[in-house]
mmCIF file of C-alpha atoms (C1' of nucleotides) and ligand atoms in Angstrom:
data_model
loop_
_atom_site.group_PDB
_atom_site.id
_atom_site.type_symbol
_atom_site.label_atom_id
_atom_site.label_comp_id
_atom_site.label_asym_id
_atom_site.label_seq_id
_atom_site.Cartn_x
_atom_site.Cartn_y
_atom_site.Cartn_z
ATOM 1 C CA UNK A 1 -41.617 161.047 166.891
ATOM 2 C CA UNK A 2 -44.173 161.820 163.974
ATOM 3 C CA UNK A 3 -46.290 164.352 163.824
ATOM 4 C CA UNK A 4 -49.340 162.570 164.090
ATOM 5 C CA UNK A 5 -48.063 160.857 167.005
ATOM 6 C CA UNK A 6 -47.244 163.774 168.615
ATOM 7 C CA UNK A 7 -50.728 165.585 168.392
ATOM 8 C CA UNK A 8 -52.071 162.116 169.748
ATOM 9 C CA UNK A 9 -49.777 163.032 172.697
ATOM 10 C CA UNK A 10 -50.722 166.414 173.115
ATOM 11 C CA UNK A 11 -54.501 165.534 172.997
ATOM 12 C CA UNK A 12 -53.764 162.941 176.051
ATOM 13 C CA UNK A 13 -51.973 166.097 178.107
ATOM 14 C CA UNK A 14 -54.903 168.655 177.249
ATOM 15 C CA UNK A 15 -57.543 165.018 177.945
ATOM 16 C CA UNK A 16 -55.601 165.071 181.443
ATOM 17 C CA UNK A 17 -56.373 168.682 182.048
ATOM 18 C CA UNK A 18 -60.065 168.582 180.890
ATOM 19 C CA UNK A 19 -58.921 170.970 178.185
ATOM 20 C CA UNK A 20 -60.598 170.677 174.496
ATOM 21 C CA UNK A 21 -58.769 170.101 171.544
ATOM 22 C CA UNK A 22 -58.475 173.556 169.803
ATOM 23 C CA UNK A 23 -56.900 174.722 166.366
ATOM 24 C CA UNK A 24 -55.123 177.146 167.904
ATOM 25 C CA UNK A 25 -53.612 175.046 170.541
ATOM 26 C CA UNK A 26 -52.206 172.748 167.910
ATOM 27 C CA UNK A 27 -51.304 175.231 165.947
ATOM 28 C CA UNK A 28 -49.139 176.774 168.792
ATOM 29 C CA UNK A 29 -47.421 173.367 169.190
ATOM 30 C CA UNK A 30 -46.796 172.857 165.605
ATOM 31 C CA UNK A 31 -45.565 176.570 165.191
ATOM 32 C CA UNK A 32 -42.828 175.768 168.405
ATOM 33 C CA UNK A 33 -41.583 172.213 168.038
ATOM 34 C CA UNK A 34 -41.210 172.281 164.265
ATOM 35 C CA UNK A 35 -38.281 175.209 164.967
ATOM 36 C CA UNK A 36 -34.881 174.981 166.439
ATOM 37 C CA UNK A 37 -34.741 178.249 167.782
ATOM 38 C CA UNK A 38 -35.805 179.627 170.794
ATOM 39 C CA UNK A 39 -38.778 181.287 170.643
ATOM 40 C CA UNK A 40 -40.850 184.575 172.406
ATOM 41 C CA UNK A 41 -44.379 184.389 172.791
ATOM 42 C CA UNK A 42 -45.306 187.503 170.401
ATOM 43 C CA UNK A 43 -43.191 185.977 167.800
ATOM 44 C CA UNK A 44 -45.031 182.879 167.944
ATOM 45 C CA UNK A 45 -48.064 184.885 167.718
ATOM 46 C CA UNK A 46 -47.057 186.759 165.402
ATOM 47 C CA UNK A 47 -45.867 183.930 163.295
ATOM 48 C CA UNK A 48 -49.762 182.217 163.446
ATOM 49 C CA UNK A 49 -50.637 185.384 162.392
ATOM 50 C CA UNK A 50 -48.895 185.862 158.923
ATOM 51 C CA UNK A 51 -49.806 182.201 158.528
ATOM 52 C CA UNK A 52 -53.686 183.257 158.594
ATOM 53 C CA UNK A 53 -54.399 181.335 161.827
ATOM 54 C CA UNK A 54 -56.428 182.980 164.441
ATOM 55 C CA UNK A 55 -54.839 183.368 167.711
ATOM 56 C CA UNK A 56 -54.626 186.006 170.638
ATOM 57 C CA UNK A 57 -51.399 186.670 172.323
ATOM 58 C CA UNK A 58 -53.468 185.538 175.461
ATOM 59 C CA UNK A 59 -54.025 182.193 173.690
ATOM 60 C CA UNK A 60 -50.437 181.816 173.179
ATOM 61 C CA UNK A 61 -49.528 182.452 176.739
ATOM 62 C CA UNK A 62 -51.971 180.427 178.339
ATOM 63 C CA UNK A 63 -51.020 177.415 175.761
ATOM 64 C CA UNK A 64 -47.364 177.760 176.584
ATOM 65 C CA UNK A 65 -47.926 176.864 180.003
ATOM 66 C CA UNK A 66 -49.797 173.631 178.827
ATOM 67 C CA UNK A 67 -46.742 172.764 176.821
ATOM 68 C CA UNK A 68 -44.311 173.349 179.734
ATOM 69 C CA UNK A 69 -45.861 171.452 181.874
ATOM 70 C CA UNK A 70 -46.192 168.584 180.113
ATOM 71 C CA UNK A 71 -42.644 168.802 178.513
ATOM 72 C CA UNK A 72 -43.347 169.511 175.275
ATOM 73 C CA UNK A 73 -41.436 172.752 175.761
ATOM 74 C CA UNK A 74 -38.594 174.096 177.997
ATOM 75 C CA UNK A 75 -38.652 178.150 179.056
ATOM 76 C CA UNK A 76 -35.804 179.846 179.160
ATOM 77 C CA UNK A 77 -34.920 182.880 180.811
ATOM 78 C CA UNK A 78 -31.718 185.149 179.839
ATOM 79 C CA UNK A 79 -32.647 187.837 182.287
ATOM 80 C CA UNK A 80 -33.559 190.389 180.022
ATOM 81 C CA UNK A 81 -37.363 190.212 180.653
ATOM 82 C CA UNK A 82 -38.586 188.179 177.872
ATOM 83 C CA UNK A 83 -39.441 184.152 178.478
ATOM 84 C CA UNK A 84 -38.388 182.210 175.485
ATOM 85 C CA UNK A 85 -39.644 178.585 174.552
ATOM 86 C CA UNK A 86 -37.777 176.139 172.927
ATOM 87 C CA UNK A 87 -38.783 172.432 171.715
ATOM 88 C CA UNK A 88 -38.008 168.957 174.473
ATOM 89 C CA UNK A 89 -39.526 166.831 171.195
ATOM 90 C CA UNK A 90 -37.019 164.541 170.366
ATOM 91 C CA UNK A 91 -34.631 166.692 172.340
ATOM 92 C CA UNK A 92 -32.412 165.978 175.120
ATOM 93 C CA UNK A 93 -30.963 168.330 177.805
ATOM 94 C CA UNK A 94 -28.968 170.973 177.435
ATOM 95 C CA UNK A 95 -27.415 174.203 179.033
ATOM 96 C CA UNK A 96 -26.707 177.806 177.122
ATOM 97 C CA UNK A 97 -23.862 180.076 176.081
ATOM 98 C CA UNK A 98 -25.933 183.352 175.642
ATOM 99 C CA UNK A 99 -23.356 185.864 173.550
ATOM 100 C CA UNK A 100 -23.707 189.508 175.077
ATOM 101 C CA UNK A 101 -23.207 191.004 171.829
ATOM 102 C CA UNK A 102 -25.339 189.073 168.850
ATOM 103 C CA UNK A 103 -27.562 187.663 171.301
ATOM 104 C CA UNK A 104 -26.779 184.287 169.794
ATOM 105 C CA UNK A 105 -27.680 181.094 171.457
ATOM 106 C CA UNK A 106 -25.154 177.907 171.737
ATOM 107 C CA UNK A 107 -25.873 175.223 173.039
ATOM 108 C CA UNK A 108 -23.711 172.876 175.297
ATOM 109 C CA UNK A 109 -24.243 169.560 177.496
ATOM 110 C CA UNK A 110 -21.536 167.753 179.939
ATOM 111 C CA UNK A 111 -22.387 164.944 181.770
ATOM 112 C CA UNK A 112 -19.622 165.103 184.376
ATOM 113 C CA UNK A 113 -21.444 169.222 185.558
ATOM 114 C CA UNK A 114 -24.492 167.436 185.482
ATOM 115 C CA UNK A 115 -23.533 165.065 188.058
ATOM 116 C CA UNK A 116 -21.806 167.399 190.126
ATOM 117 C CA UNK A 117 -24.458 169.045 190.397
ATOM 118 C CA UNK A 118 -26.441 166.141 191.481
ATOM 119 C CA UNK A 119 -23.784 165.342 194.271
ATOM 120 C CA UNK A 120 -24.243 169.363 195.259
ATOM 121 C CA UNK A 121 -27.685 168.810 195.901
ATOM 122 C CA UNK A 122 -26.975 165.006 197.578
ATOM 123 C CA UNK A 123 -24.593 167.276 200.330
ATOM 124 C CA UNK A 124 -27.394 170.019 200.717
ATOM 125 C CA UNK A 125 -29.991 167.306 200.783
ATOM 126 C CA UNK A 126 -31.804 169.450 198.243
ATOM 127 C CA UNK A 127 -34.185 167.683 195.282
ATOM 128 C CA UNK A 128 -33.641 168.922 192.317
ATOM 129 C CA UNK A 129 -36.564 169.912 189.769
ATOM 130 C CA UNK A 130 -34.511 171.848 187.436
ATOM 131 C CA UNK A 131 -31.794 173.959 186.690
ATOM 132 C CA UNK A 132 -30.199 176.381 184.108
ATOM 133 C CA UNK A 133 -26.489 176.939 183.764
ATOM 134 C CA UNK A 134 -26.193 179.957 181.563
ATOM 135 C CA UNK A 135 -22.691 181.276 180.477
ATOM 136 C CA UNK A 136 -22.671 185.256 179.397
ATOM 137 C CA UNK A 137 -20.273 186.251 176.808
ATOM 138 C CA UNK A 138 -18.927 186.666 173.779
ATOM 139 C CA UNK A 139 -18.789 184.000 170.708
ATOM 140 C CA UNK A 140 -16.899 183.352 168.478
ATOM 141 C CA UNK A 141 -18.260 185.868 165.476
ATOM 142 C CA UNK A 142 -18.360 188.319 167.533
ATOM 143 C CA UNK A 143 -14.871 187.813 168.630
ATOM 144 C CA UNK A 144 -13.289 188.394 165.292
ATOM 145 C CA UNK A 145 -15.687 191.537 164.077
ATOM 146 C CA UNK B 1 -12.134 195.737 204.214
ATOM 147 C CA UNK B 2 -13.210 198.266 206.806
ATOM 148 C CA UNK B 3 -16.374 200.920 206.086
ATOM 149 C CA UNK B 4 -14.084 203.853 205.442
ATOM 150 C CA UNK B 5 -12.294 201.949 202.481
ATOM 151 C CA UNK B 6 -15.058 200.715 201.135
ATOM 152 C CA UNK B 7 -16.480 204.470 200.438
ATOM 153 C CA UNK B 8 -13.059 205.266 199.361
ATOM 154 C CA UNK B 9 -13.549 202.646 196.656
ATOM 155 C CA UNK B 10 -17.029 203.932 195.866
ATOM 156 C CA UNK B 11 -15.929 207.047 195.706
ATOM 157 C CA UNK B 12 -13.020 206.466 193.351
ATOM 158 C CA UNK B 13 -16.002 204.331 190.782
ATOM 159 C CA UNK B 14 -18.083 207.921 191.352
ATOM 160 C CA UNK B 15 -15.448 210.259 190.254
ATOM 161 C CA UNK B 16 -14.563 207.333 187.311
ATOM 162 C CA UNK B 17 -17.857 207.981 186.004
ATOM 163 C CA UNK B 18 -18.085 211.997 186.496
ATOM 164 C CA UNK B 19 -20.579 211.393 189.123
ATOM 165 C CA UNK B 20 -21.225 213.235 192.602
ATOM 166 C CA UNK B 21 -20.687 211.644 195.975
ATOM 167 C CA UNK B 22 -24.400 212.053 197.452
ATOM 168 C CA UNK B 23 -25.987 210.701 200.428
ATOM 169 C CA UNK B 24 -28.381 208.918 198.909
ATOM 170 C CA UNK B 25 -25.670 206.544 196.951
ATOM 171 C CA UNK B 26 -23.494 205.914 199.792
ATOM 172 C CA UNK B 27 -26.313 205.445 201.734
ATOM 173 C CA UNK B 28 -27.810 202.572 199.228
ATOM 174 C CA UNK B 29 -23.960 200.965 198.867
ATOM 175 C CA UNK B 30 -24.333 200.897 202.980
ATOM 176 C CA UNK B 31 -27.515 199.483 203.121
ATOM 177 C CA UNK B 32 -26.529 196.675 200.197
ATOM 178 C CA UNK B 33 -23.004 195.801 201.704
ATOM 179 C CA UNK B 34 -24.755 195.525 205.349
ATOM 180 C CA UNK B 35 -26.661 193.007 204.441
ATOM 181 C CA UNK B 36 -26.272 189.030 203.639
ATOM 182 C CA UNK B 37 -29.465 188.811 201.575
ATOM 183 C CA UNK B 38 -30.615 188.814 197.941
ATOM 184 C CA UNK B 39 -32.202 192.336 198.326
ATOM 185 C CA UNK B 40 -34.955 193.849 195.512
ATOM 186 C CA UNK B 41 -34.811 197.456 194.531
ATOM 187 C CA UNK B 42 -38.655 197.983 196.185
ATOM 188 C CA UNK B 43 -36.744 196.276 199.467
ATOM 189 C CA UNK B 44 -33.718 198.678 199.888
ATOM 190 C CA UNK B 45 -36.088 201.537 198.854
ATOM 191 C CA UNK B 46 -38.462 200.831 201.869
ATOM 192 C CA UNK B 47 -35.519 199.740 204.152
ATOM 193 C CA UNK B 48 -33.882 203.544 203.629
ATOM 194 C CA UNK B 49 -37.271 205.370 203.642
ATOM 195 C CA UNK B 50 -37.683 203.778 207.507
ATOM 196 C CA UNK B 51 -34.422 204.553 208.619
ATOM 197 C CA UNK B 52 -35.499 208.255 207.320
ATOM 198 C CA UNK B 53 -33.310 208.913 204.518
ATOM 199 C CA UNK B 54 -35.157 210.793 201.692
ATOM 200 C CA UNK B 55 -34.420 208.339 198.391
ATOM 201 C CA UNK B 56 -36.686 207.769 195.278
ATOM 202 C CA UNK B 57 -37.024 204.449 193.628
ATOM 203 C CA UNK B 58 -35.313 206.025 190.548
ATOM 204 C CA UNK B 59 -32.408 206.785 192.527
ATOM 205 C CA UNK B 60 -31.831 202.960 193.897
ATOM 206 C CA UNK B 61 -32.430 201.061 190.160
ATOM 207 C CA UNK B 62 -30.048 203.774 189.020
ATOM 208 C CA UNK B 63 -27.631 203.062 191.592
ATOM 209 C CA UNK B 64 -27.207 199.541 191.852
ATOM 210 C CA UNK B 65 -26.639 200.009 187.879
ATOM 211 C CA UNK B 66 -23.642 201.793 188.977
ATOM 212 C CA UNK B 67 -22.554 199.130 192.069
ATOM 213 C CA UNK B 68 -23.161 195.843 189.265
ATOM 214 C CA UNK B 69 -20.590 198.119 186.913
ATOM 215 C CA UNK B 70 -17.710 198.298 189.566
ATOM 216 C CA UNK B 71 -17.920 195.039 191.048
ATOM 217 C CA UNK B 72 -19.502 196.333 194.524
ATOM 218 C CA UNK B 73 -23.027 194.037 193.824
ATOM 219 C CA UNK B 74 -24.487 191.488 191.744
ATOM 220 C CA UNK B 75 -27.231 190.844 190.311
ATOM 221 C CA UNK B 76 -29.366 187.762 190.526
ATOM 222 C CA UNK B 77 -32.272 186.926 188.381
ATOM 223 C CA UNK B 78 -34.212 184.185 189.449
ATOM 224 C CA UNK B 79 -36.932 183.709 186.561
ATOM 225 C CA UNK B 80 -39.611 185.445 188.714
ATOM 226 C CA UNK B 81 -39.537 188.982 186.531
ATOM 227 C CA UNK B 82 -38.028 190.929 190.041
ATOM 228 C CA UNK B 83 -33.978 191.346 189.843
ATOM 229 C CA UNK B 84 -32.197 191.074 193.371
ATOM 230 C CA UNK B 85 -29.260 192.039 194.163
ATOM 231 C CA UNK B 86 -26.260 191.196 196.600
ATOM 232 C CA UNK B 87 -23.368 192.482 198.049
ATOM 233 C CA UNK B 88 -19.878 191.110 196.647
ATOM 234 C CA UNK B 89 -17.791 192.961 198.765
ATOM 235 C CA UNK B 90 -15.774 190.780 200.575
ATOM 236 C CA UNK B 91 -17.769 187.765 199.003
ATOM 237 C CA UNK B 92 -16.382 185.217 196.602
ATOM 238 C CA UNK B 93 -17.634 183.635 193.939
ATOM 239 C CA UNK B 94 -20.786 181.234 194.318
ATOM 240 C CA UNK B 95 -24.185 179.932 192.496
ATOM 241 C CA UNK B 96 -27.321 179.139 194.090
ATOM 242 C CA UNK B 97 -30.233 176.583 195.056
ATOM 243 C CA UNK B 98 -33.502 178.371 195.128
ATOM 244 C CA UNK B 99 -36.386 176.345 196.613
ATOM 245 C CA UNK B 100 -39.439 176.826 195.010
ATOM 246 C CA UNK B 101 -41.325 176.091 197.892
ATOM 247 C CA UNK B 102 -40.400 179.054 200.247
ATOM 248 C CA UNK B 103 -38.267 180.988 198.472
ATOM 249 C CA UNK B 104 -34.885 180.294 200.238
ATOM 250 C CA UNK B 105 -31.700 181.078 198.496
ATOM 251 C CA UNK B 106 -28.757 178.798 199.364
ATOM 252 C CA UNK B 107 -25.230 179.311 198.019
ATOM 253 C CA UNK B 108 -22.745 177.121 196.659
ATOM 254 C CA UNK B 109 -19.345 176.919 195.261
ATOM 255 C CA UNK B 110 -17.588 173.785 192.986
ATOM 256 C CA UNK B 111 -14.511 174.193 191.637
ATOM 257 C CA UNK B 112 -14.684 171.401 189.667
ATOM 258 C CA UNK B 113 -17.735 172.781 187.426
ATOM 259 C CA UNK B 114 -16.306 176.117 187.551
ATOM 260 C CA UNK B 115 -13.180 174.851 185.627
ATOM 261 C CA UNK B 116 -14.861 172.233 183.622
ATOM 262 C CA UNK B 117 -17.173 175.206 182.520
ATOM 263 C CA UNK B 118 -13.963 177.401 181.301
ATOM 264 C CA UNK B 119 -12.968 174.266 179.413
ATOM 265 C CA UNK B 120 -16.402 174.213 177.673
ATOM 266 C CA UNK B 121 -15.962 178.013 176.742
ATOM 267 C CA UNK B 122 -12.440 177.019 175.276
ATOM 268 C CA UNK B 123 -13.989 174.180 173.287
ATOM 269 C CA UNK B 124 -16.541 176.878 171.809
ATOM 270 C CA UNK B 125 -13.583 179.694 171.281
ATOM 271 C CA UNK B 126 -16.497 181.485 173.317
ATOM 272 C CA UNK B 127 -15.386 184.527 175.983
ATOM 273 C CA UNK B 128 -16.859 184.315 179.293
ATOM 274 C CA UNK B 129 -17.969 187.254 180.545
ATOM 275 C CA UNK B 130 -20.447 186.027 183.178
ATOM 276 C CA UNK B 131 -22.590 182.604 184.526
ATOM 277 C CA UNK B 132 -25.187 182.221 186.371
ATOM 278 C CA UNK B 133 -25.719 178.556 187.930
ATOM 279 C CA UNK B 134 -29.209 178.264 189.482
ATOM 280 C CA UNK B 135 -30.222 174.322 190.618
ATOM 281 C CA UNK B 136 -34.361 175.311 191.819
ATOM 282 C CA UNK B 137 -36.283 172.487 193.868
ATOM 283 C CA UNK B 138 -37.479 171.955 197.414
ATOM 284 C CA UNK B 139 -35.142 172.538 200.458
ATOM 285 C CA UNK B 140 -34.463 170.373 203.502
ATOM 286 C CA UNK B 141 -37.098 172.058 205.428
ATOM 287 C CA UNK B 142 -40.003 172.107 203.080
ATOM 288 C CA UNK B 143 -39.283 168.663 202.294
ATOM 289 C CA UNK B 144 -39.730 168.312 205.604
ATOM 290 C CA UNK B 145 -43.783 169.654 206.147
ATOM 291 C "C1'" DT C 1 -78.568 165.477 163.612
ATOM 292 C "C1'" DA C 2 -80.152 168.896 166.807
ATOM 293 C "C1'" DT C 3 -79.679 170.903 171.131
ATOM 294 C "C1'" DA C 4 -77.597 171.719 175.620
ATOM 295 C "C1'" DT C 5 -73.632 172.336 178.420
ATOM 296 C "C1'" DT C 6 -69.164 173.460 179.055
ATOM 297 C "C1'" DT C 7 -64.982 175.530 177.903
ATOM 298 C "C1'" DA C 8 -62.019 178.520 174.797
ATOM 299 C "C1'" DT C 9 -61.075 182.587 172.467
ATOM 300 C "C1'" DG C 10 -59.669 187.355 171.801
ATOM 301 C "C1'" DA C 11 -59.723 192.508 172.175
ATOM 302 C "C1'" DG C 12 -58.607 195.366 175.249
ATOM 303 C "C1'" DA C 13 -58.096 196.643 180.172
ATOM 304 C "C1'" DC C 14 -55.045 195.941 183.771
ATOM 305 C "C1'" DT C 15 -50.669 194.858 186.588
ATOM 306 C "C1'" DC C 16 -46.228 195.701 188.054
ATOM 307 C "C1'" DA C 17 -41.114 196.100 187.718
ATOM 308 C "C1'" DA C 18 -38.412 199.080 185.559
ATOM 309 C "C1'" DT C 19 -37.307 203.343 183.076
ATOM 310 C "C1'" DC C 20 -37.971 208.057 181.733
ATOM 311 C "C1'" DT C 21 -39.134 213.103 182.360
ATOM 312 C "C1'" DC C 22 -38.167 217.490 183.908
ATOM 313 C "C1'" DA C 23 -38.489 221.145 187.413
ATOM 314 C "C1'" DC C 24 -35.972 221.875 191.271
ATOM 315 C "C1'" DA C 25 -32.123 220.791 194.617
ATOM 316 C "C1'" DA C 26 -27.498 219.628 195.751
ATOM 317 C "C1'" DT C 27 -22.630 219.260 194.589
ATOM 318 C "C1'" DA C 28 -18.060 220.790 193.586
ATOM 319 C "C1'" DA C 29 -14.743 223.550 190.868
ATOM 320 C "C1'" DA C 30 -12.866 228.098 190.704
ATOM 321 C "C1'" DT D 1 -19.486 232.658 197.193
ATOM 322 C "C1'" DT D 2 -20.506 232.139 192.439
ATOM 323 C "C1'" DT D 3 -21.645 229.337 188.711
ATOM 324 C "C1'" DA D 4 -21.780 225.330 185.928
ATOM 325 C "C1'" DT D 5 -22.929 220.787 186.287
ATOM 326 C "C1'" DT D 6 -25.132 216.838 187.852
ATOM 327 C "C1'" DG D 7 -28.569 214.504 190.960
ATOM 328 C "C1'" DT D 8 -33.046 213.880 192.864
ATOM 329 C "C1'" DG D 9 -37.829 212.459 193.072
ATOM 330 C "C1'" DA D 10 -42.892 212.430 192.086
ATOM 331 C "C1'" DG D 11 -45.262 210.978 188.764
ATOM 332 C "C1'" DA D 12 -45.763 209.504 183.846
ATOM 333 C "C1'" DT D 13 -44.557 205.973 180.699
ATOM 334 C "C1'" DT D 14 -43.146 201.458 178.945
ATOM 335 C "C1'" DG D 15 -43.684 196.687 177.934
ATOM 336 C "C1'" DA D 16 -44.157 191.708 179.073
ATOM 337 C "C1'" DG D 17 -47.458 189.252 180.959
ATOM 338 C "C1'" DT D 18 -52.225 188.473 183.074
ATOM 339 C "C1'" DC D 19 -57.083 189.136 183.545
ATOM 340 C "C1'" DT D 20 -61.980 190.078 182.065
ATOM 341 C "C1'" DC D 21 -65.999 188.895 179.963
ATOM 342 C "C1'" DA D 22 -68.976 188.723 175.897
ATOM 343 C "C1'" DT D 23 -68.991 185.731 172.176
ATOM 344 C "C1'" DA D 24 -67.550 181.527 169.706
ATOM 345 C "C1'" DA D 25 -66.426 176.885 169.436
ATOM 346 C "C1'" DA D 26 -66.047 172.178 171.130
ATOM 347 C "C1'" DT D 27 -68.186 168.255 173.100
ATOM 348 C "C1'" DA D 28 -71.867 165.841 175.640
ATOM 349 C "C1'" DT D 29 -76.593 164.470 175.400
ATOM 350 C "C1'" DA D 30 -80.999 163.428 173.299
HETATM 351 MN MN1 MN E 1 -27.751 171.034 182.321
HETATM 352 MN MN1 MN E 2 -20.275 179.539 189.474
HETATM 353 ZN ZN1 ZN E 3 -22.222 186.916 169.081
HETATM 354 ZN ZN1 ZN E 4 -37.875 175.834 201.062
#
DNA sequence: TATATTTATGAGACTCAATCTCACAATAAA
DNA sequence: TTTATTGTGAGATTGAGTCTCATAAATATA
């Protein structure tokens, strides 16, 4: 998706929500789906920040939410306390190896867990919104330090 | 594995870790094992504090540290910023469906994604330590109102 | 364009789970 | 016991996240 074409999106979402179309609410996007890493709000703020751009960490908060909910961005929690955002532009589903040590993030996906886990929730006759399958350990360059 | 064992065992992870056998520790163990739920700190703190045993909150976060270490509990994080925990003596393995809705917790086990899982971790030369599985949507009985 | 109306922003106050502090109490080795 | 060591607990502190509200900016209207 271009970039132009993506603001056009995100101006729909924020139209939907009666929200106005704000520099630092683009900027926020920008600043999240142009990375491949997963991202905490204070480092997104302060990001904006060395860039010059005016934003609260209040802003960047409340705009995350937007972006969630309208699947521009994914959170991800690794239990230590701090939500991290990462990118669903142009991305597809995935699950996490989280290593203990370096705090690295690897990504994985396999179809055949993902419909097991749709036939778990068939049995429980559960409906599914989400889920996150997070493996703890330790990778690979960790291993051989 | 009877009552008396069991403080055996937690006695034997006590004197591991040069620390005293006190009331208030085998008291929070009791109170933990007891119980089928996915218990918070503030819960078992308020649960012992009624049944008249003098405990601080420091005292229960500090001891479940030491139950997660040795196997007696686990601990659940559910994305809400508020860590449960749960007994895993005499308990096997298992992930969860938490409904957004009401809260409900319902367990799970597949062997099939808990091997296909190792076989991902071989693929990445990545050591699991730990998962955590969580599938969140709306239960039978919400669905249901 | 000018003005009115509505909504957003941001600095700092606030919340709340969790952790830390330290004077005093309890434990256990000898 | 005695004594050294560790634990306890009330309250202070931390830190991510939320809230407040005066001001600023965006958009609707004339
Ligand atoms: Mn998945
Ligand atoms: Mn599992
Ligand atoms: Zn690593
Ligand atoms: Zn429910």
């Amino acid at each position: 998706m271009d970039k132009e074409q993506l603001k056009e999106n995100f101006a729909s979402a924020l139209k939907q929500e009666n929200l106005k179309r704000t520099p630092q609410r683009f900027a926020i996007l920008e600043e999240l789906v142009s990375s491949d890493e997963h991202r905490e709000c204070t480092d997104i703020y302060f990001a904006l920040r060395n860039q010059g751009i005016s934003v609260s960490r209040a802003t960047v908060y409340r705009t995350m939410d937007i972006l969630v909910k309208y699947d521009f961005a994914r959170r991800l929690d690794i239990g230590d306390g701090i939500a991290r955002y990462e990118s669903k532009v142009g991305i597809s589903h995935h699950d996490h190896l989280i290593c203990l040590e370096c705090g690295k993030i690897i990504e994985f996906l396999n179809r055949d867990i993902e419909s097991l886990q749709q036939s778990i929730c068939n049995d429980f006759d559960f409906d599914m919104i989400r889920h996150t399958h997070q493996i703890f350990g330790v990778c690979p360059d960790c291993k051989s330090k």
